[in-house]
Coordinates of C-alpha atoms and ligand atoms in Angstrom, one line a residue:
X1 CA -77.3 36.5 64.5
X2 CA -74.9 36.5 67.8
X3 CA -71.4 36.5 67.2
X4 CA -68.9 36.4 70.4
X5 CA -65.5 36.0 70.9
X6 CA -64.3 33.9 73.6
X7 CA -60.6 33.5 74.8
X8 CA -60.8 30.2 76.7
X9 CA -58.5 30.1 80.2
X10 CA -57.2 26.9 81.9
X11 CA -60.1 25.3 84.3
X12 CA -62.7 25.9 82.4
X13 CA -62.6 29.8 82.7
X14 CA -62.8 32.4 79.6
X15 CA -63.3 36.1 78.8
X16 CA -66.1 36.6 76.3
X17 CA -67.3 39.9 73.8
X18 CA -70.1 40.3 71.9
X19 CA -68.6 40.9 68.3
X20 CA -70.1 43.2 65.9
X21 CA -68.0 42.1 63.2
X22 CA -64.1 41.2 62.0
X23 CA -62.5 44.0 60.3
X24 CA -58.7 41.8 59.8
X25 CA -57.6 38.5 60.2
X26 CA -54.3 37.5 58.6
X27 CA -51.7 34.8 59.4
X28 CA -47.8 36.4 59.9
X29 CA -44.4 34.8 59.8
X30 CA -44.9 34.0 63.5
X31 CA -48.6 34.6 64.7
X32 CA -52.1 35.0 63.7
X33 CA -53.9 38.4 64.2
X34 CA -57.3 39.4 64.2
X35 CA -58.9 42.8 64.6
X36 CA -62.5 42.4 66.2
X37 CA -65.1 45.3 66.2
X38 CA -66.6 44.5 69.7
X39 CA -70.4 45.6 71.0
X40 CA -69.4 47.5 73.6
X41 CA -65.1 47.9 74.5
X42 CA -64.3 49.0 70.9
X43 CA -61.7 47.5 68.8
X44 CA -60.2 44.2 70.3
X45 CA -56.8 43.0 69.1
X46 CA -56.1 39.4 69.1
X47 CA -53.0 37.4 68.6
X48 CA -53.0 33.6 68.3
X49 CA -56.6 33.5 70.2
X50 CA -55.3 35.8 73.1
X51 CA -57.0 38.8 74.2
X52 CA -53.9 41.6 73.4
X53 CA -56.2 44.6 74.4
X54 CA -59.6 46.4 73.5
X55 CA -59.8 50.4 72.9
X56 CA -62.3 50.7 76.1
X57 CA -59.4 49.4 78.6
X58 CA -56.0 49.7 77.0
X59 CA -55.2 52.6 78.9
X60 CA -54.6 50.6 82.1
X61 CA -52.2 48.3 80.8
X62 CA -50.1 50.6 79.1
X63 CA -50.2 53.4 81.5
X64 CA -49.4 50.8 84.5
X65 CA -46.3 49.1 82.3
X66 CA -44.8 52.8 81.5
X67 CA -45.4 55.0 84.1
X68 CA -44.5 52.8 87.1
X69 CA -41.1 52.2 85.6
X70 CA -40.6 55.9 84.0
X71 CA -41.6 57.7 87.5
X72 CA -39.3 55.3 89.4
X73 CA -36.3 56.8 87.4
X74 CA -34.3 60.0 88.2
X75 CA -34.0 60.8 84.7
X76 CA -35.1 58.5 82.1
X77 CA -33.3 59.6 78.6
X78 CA -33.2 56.4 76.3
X79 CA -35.9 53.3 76.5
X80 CA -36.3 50.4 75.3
X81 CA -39.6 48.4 74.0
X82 CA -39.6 44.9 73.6
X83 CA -42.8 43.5 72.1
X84 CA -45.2 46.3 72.1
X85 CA -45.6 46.3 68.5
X86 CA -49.5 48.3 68.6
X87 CA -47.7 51.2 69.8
X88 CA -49.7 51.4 73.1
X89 CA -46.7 51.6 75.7
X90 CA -44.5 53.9 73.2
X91 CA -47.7 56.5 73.6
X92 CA -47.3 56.5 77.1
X93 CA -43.2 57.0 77.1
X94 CA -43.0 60.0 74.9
X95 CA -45.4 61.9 77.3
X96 CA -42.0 61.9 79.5
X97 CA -40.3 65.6 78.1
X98 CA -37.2 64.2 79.8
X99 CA -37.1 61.2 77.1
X100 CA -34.6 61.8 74.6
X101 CA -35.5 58.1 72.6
X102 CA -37.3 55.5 72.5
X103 CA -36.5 52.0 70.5
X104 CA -38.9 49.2 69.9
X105 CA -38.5 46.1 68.8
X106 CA -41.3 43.6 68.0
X107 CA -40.5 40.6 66.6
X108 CA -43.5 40.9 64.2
X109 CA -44.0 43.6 61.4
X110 CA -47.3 42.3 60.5
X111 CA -48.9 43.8 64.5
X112 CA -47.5 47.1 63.5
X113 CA -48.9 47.4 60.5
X114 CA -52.2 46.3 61.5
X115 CA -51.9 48.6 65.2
X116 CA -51.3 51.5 61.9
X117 CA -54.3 50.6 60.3
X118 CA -56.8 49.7 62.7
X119 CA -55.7 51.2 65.8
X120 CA -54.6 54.7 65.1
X121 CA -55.2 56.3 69.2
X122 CA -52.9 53.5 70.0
X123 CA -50.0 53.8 67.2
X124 CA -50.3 57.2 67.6
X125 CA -47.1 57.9 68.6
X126 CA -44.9 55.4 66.3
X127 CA -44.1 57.9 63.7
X128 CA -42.8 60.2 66.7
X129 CA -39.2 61.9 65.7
X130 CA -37.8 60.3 69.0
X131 CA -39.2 57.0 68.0
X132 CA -37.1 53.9 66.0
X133 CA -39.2 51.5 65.5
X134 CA -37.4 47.9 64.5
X135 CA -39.1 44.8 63.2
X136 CA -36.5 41.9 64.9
X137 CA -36.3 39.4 67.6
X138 CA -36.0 41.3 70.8
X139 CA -33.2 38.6 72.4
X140 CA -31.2 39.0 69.3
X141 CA -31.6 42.4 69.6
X142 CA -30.2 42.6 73.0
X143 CA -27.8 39.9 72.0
X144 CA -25.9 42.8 69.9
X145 CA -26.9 46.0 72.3
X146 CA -23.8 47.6 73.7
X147 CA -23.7 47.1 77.4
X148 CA -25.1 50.6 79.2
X149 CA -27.0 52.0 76.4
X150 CA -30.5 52.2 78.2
X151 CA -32.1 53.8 81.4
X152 CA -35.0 51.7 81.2
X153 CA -36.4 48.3 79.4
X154 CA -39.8 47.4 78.9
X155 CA -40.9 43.8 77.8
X156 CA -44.7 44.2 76.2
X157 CA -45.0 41.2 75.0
X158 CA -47.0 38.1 74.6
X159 CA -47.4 35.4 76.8
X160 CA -44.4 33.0 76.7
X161 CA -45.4 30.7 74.1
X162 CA -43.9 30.6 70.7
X163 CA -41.6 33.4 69.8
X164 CA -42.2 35.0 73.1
X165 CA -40.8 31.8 75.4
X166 CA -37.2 33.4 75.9
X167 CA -38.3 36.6 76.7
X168 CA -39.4 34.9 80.2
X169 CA -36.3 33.2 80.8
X170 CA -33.0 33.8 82.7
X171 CA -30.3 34.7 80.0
X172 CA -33.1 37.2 78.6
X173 CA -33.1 39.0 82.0
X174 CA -29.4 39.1 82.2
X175 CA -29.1 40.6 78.9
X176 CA -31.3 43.1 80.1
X177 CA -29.3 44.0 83.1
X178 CA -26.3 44.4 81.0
X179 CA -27.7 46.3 78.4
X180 CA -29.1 48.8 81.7
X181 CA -27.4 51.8 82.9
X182 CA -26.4 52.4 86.9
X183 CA -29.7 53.5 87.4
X184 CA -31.0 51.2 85.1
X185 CA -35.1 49.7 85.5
X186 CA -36.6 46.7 83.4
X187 CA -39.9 46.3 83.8
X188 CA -42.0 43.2 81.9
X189 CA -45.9 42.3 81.9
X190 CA -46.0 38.7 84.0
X191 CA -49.3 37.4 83.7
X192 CA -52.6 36.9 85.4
X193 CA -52.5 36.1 89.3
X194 CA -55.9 34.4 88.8
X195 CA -55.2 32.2 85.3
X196 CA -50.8 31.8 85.4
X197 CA -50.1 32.2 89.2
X198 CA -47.6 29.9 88.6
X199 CA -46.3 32.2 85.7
X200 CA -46.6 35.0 88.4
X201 CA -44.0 33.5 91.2
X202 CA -41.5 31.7 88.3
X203 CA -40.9 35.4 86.5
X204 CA -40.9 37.2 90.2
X205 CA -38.1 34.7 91.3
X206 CA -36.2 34.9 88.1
X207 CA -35.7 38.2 88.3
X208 CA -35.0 38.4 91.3
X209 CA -31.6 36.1 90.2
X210 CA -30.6 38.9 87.9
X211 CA -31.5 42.4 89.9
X212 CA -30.7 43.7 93.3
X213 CA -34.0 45.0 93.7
X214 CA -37.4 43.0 92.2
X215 CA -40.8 43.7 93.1
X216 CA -44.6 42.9 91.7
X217 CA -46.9 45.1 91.3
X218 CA -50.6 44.4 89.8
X219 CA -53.6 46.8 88.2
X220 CA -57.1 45.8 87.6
X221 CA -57.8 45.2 83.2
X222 CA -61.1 43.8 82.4
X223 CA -60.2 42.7 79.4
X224 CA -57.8 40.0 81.1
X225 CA -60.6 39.0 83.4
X226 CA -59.5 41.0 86.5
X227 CA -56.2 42.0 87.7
X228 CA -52.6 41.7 86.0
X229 CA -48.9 41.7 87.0
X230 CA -46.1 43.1 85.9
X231 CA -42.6 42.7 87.5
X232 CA -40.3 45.3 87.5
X233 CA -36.2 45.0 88.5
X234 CA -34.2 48.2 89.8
X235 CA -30.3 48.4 89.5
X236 CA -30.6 51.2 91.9
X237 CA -33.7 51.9 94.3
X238 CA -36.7 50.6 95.3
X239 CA -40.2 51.5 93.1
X240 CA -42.1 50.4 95.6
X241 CA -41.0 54.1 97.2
X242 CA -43.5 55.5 94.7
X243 CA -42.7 58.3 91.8
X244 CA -39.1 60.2 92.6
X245 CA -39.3 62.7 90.2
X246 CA -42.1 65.8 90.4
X247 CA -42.8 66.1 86.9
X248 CA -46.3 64.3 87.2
X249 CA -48.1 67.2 86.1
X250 CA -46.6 67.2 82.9
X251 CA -48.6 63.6 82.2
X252 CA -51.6 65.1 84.1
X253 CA -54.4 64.1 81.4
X254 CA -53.6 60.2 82.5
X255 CA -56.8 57.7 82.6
X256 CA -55.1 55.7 85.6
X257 CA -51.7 56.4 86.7
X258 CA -51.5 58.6 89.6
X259 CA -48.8 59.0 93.0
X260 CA -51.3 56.8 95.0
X261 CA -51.9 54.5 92.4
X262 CA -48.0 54.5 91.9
X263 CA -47.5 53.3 95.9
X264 CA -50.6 51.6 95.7
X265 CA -49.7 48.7 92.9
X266 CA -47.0 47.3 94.9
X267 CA -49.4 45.9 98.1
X268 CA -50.2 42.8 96.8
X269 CA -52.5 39.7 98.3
X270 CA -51.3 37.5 100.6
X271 CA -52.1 34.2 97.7
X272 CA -49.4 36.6 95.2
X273 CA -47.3 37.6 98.3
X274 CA -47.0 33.4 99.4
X275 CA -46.4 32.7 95.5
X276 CA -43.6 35.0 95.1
X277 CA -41.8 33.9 98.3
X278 CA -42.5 36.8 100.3
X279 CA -43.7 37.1 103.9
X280 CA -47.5 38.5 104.5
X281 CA -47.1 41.8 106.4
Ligands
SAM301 N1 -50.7 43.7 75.9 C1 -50.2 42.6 75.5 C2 -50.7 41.3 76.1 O1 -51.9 41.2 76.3 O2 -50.0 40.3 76.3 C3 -49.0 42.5 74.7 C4 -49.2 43.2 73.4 S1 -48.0 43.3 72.2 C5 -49.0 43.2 70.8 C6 -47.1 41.8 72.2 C7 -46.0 41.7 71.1 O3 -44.9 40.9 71.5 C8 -46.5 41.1 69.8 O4 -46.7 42.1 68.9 C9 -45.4 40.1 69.4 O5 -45.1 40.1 68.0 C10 -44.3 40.6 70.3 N2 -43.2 39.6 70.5 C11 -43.4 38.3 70.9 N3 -42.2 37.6 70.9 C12 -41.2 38.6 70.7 C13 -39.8 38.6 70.6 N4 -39.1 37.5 70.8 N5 -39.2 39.7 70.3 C14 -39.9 40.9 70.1 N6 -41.2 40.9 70.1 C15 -41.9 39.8 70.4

């Protein structure tokens, strides 16, 4: 017998895998989660019927979230994960030597747990001396962060539905900013230029309320039908630049991330470019 799972997009569009069988499926306090054995990208994680990531392409998505932000930084000491509960982007930020430690806070305890169990090259890292790892609602969280604790924020979350709608929003962003030092960088996955344009330009323009500096920049992840954005805001600087500090060799065994891809991310189509309200060059 065939079994595939399909995540269905608006207009009638959906990303499918062949499934060889379900290894979990449980319902938490705020989601439900599935762990799929797929034919051919590995293990697929799946919250609430969304495609989170598979083991074949997870490397994009994480590298793209972390690196972008961590390389734009002159010296990034203490970060901050909201969402990111598999462990995937934490991986990626303890790579940095320069990166003293590293707090994340997903909402649900239930996806790190699972991300333990079932996806041990992504939770690698969780158990990591530098790491705190919190299970609590990352606008609360913020809510009681002293201002200027952090040199960079990342939002890993899901897509703004449910417990995940504020962390779109305004107030969220300006908690953000305050909770940022000088040189302070947020940086937050904003959806799918092909499936949530609309998602795309609304986060890029909120953003761009809160920092001085806002820019989108995309990579190309299969397993979300083609490319994704993220949007990341600068206190200080400009990412687009490309990497400012020369310690790239020391994250030299990277599946994606490189200087060119670095500069590269940030030259966006025209259709993204119009949406965000920016000029075509
Ligand atoms: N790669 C991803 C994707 O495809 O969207 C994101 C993966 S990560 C598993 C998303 C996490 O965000 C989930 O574990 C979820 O529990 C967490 N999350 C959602 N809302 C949150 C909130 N308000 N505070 C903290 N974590 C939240």
């Amino acid at each position: 017998m065939d079994l595939w799972f399909t995540e269905r997009y608006p207009q009638g569009w959906g990303i499918t895998f062949k499934i060889e069988r379900s290894l979990y499926s449980g319902k938490s306090r705020y989601q439900r989660i599935d762990v799929l054995e797929t034919a051919g990208h590995g293990r697929l994680l799946v919250i609430d019927g969304c495609v989170m990531f598979t083991e074949a392409d997870e490397f994009v998505y994480h590298e793209m979230l972390t690196h972008v932000p961590l390389f734009s930084h002159p010296n990034p000491k203490r970060v901050l994960v909201i969402g990111g509960g598999d462990g995937g982007a934490v991986r990626e930020i303890v790579r940095h030597s320069c990166v003293e430690e590293v707090v994340l806070v997903d909402i649900d305890e239930d996806v790190i747990k699972v991300s333990r169990e079932f996806f041990p090259s992504v939770s690698c890292e969780l158990d990591n001396p530098k790491v705190q790892v919190l299970a609590e609602d990352g606008v609360r969280y913020l809510e009681s962060c002293p201002p200027k604790s952090f040199d960079i924020i990342l939002v890993d979350s899901t897509d703004p539905v449910g417990p995940a709608v504020g962390l779109f929003e305004k107030p969220f962003f300006e908690k953000c900013f305050r909770a940022l030092k000088r040189d302070g960088i947020m940086a937050a996955q904003s959806g799918s230029p092909y499936f949530q344009l609309d998602l795309v330009g609304r986060v890029h323009r909120t953003v761009a309320q809160v920092f001085p500096a806002v820019r989108t920049y995309i990579a190309g992840t299969p397993s979300y039908g083609g490319l994704w954005t993220f949007v990341i805001g600068s206190k200080n600087g400009d990412p687009a630049q490309g990497p400012i500090r020369e310690d790239q060799l020391a994250v030299s065994d990277l599946k994606y991330y490189n200087y060119e891809v670095h500069k590269g991310a940030f030259a966006l189509p025209n259709y993204i470019l119009r949406e965000i309200g920016k000029q075509e060059k």
